[in-house]
Tab-separated table of C-alpha atoms in Angstrom:
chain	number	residue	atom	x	y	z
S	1	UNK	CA	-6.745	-4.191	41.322
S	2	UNK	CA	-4.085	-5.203	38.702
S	3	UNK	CA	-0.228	-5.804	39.733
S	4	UNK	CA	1.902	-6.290	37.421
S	5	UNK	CA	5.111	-7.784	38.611
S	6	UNK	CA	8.887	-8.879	37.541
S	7	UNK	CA	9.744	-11.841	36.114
S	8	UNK	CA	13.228	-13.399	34.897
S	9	UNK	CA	14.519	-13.653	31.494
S	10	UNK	CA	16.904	-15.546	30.013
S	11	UNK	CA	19.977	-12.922	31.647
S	12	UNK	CA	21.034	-13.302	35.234
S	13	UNK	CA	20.474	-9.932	36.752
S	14	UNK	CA	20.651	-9.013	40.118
S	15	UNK	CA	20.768	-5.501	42.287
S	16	UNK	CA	21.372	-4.384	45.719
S	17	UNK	CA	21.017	-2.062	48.207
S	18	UNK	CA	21.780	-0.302	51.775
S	19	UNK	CA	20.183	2.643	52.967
S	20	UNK	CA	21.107	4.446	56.022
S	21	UNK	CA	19.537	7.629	57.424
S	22	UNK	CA	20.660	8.442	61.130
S	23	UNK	CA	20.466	11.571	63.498
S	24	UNK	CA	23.862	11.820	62.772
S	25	UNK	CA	23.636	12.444	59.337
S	26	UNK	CA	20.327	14.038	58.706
S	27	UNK	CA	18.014	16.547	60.242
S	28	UNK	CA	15.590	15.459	62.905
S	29	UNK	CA	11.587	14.417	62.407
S	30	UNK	CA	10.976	18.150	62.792
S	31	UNK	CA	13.258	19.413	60.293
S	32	UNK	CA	15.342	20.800	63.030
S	33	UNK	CA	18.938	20.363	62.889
S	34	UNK	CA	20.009	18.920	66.051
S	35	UNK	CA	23.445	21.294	66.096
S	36	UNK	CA	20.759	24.174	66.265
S	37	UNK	CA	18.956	23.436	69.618
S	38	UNK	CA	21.004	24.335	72.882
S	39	UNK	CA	22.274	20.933	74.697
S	40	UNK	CA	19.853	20.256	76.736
S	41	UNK	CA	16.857	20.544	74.000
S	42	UNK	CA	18.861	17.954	71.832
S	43	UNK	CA	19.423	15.046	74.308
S	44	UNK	CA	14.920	15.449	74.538
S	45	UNK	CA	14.658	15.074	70.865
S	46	UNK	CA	13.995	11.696	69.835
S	47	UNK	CA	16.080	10.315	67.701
S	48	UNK	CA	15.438	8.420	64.344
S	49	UNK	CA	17.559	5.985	62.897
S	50	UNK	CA	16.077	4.308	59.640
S	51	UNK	CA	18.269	1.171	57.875
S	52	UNK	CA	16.672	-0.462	54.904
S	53	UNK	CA	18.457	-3.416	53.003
S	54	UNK	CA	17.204	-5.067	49.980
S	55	UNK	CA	17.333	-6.820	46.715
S	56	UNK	CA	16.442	-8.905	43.618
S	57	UNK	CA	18.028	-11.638	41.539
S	58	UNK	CA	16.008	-13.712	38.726
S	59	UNK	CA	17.125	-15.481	35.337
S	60	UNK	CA	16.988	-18.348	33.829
S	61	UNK	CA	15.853	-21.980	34.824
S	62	UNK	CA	15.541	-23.686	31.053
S	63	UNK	CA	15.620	-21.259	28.516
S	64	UNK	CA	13.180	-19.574	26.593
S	65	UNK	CA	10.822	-22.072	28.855
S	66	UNK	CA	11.333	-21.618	32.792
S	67	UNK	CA	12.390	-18.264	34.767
S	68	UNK	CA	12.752	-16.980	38.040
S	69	UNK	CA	12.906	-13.758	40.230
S	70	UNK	CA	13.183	-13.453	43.923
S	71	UNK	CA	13.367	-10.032	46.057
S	72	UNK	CA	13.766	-9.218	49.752
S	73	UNK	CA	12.976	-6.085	51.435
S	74	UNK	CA	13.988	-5.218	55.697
S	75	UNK	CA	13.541	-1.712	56.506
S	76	UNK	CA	14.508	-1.243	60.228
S	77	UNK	CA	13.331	2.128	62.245
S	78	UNK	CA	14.394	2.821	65.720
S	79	UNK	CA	13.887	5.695	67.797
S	80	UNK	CA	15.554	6.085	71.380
S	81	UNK	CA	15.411	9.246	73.807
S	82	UNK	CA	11.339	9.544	74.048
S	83	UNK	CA	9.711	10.738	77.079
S	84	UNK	CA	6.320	12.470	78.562
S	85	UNK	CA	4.908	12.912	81.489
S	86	UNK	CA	6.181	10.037	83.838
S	87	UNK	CA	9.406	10.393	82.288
S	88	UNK	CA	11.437	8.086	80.319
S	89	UNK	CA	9.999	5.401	77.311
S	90	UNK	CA	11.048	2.737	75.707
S	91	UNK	CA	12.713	2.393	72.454
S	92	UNK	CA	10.699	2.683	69.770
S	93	UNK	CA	11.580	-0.344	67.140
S	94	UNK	CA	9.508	-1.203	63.956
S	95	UNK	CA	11.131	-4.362	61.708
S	96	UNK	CA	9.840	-5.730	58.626
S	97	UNK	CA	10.887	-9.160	56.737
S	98	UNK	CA	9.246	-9.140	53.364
S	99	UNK	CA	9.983	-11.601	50.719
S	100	UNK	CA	8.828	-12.288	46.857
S	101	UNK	CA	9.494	-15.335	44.310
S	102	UNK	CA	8.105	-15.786	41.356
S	103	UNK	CA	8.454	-18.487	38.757
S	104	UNK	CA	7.250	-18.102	35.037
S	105	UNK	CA	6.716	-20.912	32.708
S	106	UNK	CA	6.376	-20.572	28.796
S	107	UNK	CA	5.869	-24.315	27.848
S	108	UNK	CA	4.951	-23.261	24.578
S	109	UNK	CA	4.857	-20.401	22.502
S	110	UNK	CA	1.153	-19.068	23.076
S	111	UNK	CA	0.945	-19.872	26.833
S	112	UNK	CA	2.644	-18.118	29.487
S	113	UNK	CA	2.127	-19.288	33.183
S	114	UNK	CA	2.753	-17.769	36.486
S	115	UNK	CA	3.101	-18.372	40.408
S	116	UNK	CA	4.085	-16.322	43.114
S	117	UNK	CA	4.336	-15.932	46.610
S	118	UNK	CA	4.941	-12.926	48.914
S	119	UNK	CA	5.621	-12.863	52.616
S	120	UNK	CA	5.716	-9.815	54.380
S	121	UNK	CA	6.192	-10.020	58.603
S	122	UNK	CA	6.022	-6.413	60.221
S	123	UNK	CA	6.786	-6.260	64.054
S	124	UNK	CA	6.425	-2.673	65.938
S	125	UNK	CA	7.351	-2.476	69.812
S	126	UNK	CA	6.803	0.615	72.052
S	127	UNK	CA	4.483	2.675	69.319
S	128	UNK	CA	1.580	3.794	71.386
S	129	UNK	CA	2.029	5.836	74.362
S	130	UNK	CA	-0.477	8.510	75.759
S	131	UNK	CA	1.550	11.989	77.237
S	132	UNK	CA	0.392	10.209	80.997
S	133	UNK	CA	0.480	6.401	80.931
S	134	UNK	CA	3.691	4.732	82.238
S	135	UNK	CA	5.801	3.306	80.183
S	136	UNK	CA	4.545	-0.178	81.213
S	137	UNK	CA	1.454	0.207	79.049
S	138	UNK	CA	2.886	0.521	76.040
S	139	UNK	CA	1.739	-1.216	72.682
S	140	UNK	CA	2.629	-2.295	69.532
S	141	UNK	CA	1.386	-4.194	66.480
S	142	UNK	CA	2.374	-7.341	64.301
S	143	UNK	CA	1.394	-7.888	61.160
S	144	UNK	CA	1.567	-10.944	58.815
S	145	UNK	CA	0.637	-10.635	54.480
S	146	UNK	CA	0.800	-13.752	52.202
S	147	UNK	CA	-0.366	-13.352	48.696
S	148	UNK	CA	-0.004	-16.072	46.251
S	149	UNK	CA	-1.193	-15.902	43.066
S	150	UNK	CA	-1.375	-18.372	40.193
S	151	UNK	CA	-2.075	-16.918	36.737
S	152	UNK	CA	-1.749	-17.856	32.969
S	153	UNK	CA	-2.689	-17.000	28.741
S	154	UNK	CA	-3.455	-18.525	25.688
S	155	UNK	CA	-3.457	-16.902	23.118
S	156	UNK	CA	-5.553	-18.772	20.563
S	157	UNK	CA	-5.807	-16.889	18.008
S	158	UNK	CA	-5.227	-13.478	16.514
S	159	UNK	CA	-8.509	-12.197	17.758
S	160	UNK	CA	-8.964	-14.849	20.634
S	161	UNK	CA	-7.333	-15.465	23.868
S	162	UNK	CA	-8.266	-16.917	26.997
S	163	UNK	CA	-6.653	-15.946	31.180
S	164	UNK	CA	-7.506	-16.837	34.560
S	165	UNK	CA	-5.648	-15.854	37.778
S	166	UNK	CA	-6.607	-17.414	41.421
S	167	UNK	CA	-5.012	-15.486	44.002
S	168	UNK	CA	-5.137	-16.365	47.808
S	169	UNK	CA	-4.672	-13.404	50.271
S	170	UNK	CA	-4.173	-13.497	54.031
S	171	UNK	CA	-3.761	-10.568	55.906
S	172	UNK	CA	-3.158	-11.113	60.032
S	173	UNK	CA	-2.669	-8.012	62.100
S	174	UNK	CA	-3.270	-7.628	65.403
S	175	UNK	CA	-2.620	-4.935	68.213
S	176	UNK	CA	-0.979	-6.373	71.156
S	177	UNK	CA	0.768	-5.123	74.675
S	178	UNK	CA	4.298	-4.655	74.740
S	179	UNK	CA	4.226	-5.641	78.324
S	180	UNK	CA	2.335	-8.597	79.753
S	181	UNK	CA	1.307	-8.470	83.381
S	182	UNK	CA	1.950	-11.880	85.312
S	183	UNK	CA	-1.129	-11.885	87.159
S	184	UNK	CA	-3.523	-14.783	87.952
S	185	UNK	CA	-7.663	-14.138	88.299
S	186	UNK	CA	-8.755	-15.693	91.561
């Protein structure tokens, strides 16, 4: 697999954004419109609010020699009002921190070096329930993704040129409980 990803130049440039999709605003997960159900078929819809904030800013360090670029991502999803058999459920919540810098380094003209790091930490509470388990035995996930990568070119020639790229990758995810019983094996 080959990624190809920004770097900074010698401009400042920057973007941002907000994105907001709520119940209130948007049809349902079903494509229902909530204004179409009667009352009582609404309020045991769940309901899903997404919020994702985000952006990038790189430029110039020394010019024409040393750039940067940095991005962050958090997209937040919550959903309220679920239920099944035993009745009501937790909120569902899923939250996600992910992070990206790079640095590029040109100290001369035919070699072009590169380092980055991205950090991505994705937490999910009250996701698994079966239509009869109490909502005590819930679970959820976490999940934890470095990737650093260290890469660079010479070009030596007009028919020669010479690359490497070393890139450590880490990827921790784990089911866990939601709820932890404090019980002690005797």
């Amino acid at each position: 697999v080959s990624l190809i990803t920004r770097s900074g130049t010698n401009m400042f440039r920057g973007s941002g954004y907000y994105v907001m999709r709520d119940t209130k605003t948007s049809s349902n997960e079903y494509f229902l419109k909530l204004s179409q159900l009667s009352a009582d078929e609404a309020s045991k819809t769940p309901k899903l609010d997404k919020k994702i904030y985000g952006g990038s800013f790189g430029g110039p360090v020394m010019k024409d020699k040393v750039f940067f670029y940095a991005s962050y991502y958090r997209p937040v999803f919550n959903r309220d009002n679920r239920a099944n058999l035993y009745g009501d459920l937790p909120d569902y919540q899923s939250r996600r921190n992910e992070g990206f810098v790079k640095v590029t380094l040109r100290p001369v003209n035919p070699l072009l070096l590169n380092v980055s790091i991205r950090d991505s930490h994705r937490l999910e509470e009250s996701d698994l329930f079966g239509s009869a388990t109490k909502s005590t035995t819930g679970s959820g996930f976490e999940a934890r993704l470095r990737i650093g990568t260290a890469e660079g070119s010479w070009i030596i020639d007009p028919q020669s040129y010479l690359t490497f790229k070393y890139t450590n990758f880490a990827n921790r995810t784990l089911g866990r409980p939601d709820n932890v019983g404090k019980t002690a094996l005797s």
